[in-house]
Short mmCIF file of C-alpha atoms in Angstrom, two decimals:
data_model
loop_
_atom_site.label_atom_id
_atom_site.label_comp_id
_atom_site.label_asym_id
_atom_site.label_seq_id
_atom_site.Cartn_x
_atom_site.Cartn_y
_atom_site.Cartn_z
CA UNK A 15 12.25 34.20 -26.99
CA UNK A 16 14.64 31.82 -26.69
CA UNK A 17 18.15 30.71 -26.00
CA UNK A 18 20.46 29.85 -28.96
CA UNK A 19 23.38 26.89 -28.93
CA UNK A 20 25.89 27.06 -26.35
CA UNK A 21 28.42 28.24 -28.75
CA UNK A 22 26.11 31.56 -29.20
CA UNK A 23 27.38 32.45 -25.45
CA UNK A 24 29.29 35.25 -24.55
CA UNK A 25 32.62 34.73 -22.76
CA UNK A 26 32.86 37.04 -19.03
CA UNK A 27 34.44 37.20 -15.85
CA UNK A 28 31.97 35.00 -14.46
CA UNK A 29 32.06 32.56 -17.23
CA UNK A 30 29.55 32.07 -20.09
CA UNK A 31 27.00 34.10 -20.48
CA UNK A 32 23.72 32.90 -23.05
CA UNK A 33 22.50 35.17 -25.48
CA UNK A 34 18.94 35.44 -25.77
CA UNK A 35 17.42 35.14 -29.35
CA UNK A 36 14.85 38.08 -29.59
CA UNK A 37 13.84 37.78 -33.30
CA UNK A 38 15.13 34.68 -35.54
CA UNK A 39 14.19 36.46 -38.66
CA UNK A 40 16.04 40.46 -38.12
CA UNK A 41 18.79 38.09 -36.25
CA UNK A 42 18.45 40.18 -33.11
CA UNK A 43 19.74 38.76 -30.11
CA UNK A 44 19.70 40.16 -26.20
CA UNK A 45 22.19 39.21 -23.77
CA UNK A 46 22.79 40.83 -20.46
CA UNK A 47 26.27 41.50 -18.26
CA UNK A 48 25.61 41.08 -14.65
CA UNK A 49 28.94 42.39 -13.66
CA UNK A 50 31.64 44.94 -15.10
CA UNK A 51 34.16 43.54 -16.92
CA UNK A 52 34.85 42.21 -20.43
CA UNK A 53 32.88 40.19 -22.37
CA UNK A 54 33.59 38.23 -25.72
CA UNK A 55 31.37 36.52 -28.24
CA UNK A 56 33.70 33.91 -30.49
CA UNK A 57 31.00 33.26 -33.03
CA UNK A 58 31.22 37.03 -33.53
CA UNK A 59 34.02 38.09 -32.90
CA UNK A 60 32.47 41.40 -30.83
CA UNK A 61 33.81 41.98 -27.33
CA UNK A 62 32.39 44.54 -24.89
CA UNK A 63 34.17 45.88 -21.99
CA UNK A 64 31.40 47.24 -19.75
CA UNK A 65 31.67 49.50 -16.35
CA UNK A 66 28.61 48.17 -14.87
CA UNK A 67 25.83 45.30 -15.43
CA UNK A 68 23.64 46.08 -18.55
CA UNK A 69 21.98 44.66 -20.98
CA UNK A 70 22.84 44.90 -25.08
CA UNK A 71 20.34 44.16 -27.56
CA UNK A 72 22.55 43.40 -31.35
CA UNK A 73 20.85 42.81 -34.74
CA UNK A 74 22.56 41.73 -37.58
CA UNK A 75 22.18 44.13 -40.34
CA UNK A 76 22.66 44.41 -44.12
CA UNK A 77 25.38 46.97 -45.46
CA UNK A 78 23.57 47.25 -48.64
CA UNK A 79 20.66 48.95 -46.77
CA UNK A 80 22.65 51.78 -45.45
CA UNK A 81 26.26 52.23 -48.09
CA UNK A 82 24.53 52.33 -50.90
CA UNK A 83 22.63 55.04 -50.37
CA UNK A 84 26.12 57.03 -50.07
CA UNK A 85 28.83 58.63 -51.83
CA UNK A 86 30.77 56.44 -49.58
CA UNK A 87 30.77 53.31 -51.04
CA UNK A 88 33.00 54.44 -53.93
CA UNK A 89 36.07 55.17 -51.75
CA UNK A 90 35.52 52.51 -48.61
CA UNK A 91 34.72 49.26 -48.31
CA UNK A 92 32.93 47.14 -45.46
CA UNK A 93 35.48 45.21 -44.03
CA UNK A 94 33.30 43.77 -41.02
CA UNK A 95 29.54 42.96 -40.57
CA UNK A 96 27.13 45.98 -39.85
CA UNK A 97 25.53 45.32 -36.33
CA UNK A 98 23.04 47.39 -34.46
CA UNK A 99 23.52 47.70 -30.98
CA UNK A 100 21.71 49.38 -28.17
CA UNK A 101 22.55 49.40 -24.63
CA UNK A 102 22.48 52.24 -21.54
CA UNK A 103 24.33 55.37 -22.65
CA UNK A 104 27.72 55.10 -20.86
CA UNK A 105 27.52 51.38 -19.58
CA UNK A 106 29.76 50.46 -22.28
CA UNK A 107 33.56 51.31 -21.66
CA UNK A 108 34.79 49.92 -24.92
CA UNK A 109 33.51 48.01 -28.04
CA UNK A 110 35.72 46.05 -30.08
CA UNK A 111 34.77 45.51 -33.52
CA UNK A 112 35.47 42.66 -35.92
CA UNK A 113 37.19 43.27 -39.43
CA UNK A 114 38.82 40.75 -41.89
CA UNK A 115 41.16 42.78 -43.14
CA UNK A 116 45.05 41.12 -43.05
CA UNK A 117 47.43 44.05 -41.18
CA UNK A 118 50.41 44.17 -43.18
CA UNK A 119 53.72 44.32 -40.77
CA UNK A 120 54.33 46.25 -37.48
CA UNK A 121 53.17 49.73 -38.51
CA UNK A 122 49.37 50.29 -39.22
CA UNK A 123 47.60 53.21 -40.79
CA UNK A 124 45.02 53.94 -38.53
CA UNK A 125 43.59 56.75 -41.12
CA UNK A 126 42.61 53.81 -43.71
CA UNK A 127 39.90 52.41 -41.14
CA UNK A 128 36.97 54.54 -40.50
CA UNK A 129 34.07 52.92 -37.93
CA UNK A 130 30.71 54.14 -39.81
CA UNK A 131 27.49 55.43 -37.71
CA UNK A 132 24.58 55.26 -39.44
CA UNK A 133 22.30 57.72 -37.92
CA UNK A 134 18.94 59.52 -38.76
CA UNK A 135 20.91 62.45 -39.42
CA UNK A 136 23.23 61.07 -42.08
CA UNK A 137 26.52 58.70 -41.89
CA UNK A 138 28.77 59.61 -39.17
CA UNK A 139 32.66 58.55 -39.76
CA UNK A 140 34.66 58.02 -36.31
CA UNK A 141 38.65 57.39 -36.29
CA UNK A 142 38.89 54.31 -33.93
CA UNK A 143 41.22 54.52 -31.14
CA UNK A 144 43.14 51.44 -32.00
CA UNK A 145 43.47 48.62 -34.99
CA UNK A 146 44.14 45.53 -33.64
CA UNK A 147 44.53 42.51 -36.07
CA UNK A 148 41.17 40.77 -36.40
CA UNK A 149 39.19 44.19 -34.49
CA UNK A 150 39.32 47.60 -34.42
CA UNK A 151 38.99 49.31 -31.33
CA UNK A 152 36.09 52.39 -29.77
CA UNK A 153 36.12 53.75 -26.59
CA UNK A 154 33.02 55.23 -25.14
CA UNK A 155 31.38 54.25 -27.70
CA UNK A 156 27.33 55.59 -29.03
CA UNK A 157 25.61 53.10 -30.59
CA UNK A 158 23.75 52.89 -34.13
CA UNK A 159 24.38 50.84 -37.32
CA UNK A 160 27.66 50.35 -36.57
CA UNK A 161 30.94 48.31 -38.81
CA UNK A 162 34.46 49.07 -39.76
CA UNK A 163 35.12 50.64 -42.68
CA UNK A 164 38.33 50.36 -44.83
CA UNK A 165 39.26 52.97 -47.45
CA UNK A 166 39.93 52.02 -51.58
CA UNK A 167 43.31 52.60 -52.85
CA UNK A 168 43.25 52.61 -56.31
CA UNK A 169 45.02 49.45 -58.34
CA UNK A 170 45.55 47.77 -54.82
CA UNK A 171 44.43 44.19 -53.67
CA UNK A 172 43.80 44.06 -50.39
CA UNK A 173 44.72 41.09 -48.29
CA UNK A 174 42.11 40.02 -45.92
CA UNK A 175 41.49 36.58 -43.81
CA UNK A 176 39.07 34.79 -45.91
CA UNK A 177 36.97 31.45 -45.19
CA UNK A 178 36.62 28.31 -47.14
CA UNK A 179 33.23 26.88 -46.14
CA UNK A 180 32.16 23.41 -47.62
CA UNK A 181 28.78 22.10 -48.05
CA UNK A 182 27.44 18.77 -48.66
CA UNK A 183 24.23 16.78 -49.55
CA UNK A 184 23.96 13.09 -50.31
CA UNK A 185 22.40 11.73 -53.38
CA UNK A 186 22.04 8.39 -54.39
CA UNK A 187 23.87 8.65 -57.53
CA UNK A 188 26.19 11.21 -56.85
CA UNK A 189 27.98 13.20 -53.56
CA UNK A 190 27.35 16.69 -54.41
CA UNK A 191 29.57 19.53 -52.82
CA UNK A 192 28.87 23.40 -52.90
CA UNK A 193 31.78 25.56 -52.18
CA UNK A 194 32.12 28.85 -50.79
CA UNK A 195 35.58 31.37 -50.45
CA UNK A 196 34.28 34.60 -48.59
CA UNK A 197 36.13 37.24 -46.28
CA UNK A 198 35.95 36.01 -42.56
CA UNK A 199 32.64 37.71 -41.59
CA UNK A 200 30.40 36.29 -39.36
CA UNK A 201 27.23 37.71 -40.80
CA UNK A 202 27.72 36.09 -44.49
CA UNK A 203 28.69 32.64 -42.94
CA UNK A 204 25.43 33.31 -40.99
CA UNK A 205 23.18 34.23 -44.31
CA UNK A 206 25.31 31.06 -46.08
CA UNK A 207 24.51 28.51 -43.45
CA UNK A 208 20.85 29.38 -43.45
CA UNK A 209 19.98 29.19 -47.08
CA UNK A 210 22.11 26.15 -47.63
CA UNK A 211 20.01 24.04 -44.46
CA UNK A 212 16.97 24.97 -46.67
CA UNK A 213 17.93 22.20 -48.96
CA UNK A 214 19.17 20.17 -46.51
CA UNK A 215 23.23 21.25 -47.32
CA UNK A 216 25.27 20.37 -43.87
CA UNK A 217 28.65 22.28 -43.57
CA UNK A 218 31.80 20.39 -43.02
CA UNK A 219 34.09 21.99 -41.24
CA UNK A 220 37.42 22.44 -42.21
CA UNK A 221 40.36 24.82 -41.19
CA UNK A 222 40.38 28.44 -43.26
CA UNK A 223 43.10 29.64 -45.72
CA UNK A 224 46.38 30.13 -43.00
CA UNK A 225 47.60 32.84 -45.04
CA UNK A 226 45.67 36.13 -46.38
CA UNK A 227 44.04 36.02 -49.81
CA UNK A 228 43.39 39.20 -51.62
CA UNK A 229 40.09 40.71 -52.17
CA UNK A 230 39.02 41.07 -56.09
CA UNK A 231 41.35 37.78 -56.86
CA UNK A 232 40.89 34.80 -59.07
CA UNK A 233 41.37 30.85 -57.12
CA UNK A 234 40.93 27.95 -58.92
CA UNK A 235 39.13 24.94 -57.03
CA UNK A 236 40.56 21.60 -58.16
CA UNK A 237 40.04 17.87 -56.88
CA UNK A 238 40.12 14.34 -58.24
CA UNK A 239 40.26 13.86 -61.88
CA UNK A 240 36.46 12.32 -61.70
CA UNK A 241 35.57 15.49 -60.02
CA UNK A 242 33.00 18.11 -61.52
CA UNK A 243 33.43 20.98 -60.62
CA UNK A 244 31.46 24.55 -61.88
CA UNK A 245 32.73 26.98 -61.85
CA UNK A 246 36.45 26.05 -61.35
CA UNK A 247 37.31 29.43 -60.38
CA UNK A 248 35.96 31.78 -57.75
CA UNK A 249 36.43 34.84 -57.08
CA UNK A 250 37.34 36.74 -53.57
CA UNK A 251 34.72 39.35 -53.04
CA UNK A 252 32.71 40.95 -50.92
CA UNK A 253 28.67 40.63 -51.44
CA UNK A 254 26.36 41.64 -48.94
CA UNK A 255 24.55 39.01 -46.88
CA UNK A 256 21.70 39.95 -48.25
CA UNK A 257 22.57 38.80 -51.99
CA UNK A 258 23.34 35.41 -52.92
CA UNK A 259 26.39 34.40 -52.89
CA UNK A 260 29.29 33.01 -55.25
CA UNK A 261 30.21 29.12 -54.83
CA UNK A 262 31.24 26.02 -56.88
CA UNK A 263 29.38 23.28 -56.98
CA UNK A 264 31.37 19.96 -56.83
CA UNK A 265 30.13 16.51 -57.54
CA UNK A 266 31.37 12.82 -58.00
CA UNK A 267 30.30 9.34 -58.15
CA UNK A 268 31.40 8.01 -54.88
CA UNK A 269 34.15 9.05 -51.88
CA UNK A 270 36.57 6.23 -52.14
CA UNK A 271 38.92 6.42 -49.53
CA UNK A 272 38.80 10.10 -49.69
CA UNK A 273 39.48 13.16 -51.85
CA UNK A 274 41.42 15.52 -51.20
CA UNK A 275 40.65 19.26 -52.63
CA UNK A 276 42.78 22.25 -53.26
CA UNK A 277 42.17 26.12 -53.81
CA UNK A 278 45.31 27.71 -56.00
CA UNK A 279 45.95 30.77 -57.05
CA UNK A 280 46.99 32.75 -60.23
CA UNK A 281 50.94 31.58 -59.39
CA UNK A 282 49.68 28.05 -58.82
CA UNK A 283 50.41 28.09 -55.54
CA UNK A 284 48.24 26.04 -53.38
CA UNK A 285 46.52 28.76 -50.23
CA UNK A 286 43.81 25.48 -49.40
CA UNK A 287 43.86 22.04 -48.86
CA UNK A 288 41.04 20.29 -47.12
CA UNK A 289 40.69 16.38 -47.11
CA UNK A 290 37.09 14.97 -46.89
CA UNK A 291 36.64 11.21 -46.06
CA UNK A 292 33.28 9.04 -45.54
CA UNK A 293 33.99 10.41 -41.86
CA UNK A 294 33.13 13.15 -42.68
CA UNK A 295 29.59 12.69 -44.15
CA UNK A 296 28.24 10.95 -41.14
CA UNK A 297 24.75 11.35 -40.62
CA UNK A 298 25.48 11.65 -37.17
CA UNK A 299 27.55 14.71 -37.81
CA UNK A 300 24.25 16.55 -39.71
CA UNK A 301 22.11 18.91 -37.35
CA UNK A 302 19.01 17.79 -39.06
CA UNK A 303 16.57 17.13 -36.16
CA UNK A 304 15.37 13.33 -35.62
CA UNK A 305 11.80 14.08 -37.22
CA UNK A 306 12.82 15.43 -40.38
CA UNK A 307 15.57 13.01 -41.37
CA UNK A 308 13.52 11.88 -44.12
CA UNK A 309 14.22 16.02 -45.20
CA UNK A 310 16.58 15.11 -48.40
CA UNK A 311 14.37 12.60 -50.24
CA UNK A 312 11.77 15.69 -50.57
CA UNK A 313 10.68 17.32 -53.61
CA UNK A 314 12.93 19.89 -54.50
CA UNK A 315 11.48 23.83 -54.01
CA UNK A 316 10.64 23.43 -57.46
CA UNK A 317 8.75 20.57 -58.04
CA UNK A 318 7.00 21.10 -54.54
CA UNK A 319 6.00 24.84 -55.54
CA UNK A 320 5.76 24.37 -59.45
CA UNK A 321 1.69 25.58 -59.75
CA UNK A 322 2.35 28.53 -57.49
CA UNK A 323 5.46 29.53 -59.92
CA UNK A 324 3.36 28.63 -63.14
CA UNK A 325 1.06 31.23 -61.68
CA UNK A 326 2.83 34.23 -59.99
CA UNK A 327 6.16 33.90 -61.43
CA UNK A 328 5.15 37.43 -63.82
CA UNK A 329 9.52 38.51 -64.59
CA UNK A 330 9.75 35.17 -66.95
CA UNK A 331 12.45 36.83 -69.49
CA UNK A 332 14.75 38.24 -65.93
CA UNK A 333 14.95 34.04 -65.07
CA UNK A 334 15.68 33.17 -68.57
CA UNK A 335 18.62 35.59 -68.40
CA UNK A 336 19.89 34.40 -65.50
CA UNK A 337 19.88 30.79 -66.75
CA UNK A 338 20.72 31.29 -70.14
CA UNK A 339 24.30 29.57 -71.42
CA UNK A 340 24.57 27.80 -68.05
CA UNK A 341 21.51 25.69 -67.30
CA UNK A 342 19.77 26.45 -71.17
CA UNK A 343 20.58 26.32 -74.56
CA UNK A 344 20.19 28.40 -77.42
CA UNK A 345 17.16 26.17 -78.50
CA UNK A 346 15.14 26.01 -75.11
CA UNK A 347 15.79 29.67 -74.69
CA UNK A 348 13.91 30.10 -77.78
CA UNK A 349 11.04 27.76 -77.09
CA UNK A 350 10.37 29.19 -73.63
CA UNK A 351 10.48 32.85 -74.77
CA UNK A 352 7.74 31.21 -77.73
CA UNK A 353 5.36 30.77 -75.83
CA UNK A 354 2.35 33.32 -75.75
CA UNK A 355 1.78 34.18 -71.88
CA UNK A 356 3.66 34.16 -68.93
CA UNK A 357 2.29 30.92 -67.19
CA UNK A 358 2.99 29.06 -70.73
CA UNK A 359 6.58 30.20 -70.46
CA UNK A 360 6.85 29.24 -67.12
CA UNK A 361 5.21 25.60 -67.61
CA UNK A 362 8.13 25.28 -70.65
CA UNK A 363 10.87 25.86 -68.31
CA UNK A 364 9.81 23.93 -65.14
CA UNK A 365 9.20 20.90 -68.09
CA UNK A 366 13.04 20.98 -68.87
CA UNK A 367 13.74 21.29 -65.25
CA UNK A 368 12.55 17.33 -64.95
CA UNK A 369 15.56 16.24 -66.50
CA UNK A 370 18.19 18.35 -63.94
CA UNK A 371 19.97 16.85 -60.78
CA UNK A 372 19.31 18.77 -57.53
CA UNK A 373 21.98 21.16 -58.37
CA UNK A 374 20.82 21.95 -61.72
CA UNK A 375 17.56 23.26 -59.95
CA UNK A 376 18.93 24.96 -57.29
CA UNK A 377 20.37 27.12 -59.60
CA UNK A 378 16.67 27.95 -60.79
CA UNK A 379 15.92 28.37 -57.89
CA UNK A 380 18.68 30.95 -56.92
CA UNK A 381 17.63 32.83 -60.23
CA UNK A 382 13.71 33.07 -59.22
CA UNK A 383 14.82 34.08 -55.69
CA UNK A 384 17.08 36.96 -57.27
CA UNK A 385 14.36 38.42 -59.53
CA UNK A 386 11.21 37.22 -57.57
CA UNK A 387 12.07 37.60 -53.43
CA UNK A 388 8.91 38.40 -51.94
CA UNK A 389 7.08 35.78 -54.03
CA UNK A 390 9.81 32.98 -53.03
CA UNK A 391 9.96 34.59 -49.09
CA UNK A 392 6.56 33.70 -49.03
CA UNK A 393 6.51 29.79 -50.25
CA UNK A 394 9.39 29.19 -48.04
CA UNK A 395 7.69 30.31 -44.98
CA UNK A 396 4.71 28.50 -45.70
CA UNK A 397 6.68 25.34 -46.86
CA UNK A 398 8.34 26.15 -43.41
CA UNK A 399 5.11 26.16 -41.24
CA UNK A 400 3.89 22.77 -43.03
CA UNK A 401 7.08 20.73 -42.39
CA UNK A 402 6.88 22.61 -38.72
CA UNK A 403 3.45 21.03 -38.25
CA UNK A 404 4.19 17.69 -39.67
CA UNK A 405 6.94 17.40 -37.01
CA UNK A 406 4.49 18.28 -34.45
CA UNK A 407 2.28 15.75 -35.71
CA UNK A 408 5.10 12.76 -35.91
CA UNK A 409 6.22 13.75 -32.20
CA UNK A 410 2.50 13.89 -30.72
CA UNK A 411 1.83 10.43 -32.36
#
């Protein structure tokens, strides 16, 4: 095991309390109380109120695995992350849970949040004892799959506090930008932040929307006239942390002074604003560790892994789909799908990929992880294990 940043702690009577990280890959962390009282976790947003000291194991889980599997998903919507908790039966006096949903005035209808149990036995739907604007509230709680729950009304948008996260990665001909607009849940800003470090993306910070957005809405992205940006709309949703998810990707020649970037939205009125300076692009401010700072002049996933995806990549025409009318054209469609056996097809495609900038094949990339995730699990981890030994090998010599 071992112990997470500083900002992972909990927040208790005694003062901060360090979560312990159990299992990086399930996201399970352990943390124990050692006296009663109430105890909150910002990067969470989870607060326990406990009568006792005890210790609470949480994983971060995957909606996906458990909703769709219901009738339920058709009239409610997750509108918090899914976590599995365990701790002593009746150590726990309270449990607030985080939602993103935007209350709407003084009055709240507590019967349009449901807190889901997700139990051997089926899905178990509790009434919470009280909404409270960014949690909902359960009092002696029992522990499962647990998340809030927020029921469909037909032809409504619903408002919800959404986040604008920013993601950049130098290049020497060109400062490229990806750009994310999700609801405020801590468990896709997890799933975000760890696929972008992959390719060596650092987030910027910036301050969130200040007012709601609605969920299912159209916002148009817009910066400097020199500014490329696809696509230059995105749409408020929510998709599991398990799937990947929607962003623009932004790019220009050079900083300047600054730019300054806005998010609008069907009235033209402006709901983000974000300025990004050199400042900002420090390499100081990147949490790449001292060894690997060499990380972005590496071969892309691609060109590092291309025999292994000339011969296991077996779904050739589910890629082509994916990337057809935005990274290829009707021509090289044609010629790849030409091509007589799988490996040939492949060997086509990764040929025109020579020619794209790093964005170009992360969209590839995105597409083979979509329709081949095992196979692309697998070369991570073991592209993971040889950059984790050359580090060794840099810091022993």
């Amino acid at each position: 095991m071992q112990l997470p940043d500083s900002k992972d702690d909990f927040l208790g009577p005694t003062g901060p309390v360090a979560t312990e990280v159990v299992d990086k890959e399930r996201s399970m962390y352990r943390v124990h109380f050692p006296v009663a009282g109430s105890y909150y976790w910002p990067n969470t947003g989870l607060r326990f109120v406990v009568r006792q000291p005890v210790t609470i194991e949480i994983e971060f889980c995957v909606w996906d695995q458990f909703l769709n599997k219901s009738a339920l998903q058709h009239s409610w919507m997750p509108a918090g992350p899914l976590f599995d908790i365990k701790a002593h039966p009746g150590a726990v006096v309270a449990v607030h849970l985080p939602h993103f949903v935007a209350l709407q005035g003084d009055h709240v209808d507590v019967d349009l949040f449901q807190v889901a149990h997700f139990r051997k036995e089926g899905i178990v739907l509790e009434k919470p004892a009280k909404v409270e604007p960014h949690y909902i509230v359960l009092e002696n709680p029992s522990f499962s799959p647990i998340g809030v729950l927020r029921k469909i009304c037909a032809a409504l948008y619903i408002p919800v506090s959404s986040n604008v996260l920013l993601y950049h990665h130098l290049h020497r001909e060109e400062v490229a930008f990806h750009l994310y607009l999700i609801p405020d849940d801590c468990s896709i800003r997890k799933a975000i932040d760890d696929e972008e470090k992959k390719f060596q993306f650092v987030r910027i910070r910036k301050p969130p929307p200040l007012s709601p957005l609605y969920m299912g809405s159209l916002y148009t992205v817009s910066g400097p006239e020199k500014m490329e940006i696809i696509p230059p709309e995105l749409k408020l949703c929510y998709r599991s942390p398990g799937k990947s998810q929607l962003f623009s990707e932004l790019y220009i020649g050079h900083l300047g002074s600054g730019i300054r970037l806005k998010m609008k939205d069907k009235k033209d009125k402006t709901v983000w604003e974000a300025l990004i300076k050199s400042g900002d692009l420090r390499p100081a401010a990147t949490p790449v560790p001292p060894d690997l700072t060499d990380a972005p002049t590496l071969p892309h996933f691609l060109d590092r892994h291309r025999e292994q995806l000339v011969a296991r990549v077996t779904s050739v025409d589910a890629v082509l789909d994916k990337l057809y009318g935005r990274l290829l054209s009707d021509e090289q469609y044609e010629r790849v799908r030409a091509e007589s056996t799988k490996p040939d097809q492949m060997r086509k495609l990764l040929s025109f990929s020579k020619s794209w900038g790093w964005a170009c094949k992360d969209q590839f990339y995105r597409a083979l992880k979509e329709t081949h995730p095992h196979l692309i699990m697998e070369l991570l981890e073991k592209q993971e294990l040889k950059e984790a030994t050359r580090a060794l090998h840099k810091l022993s010599s």
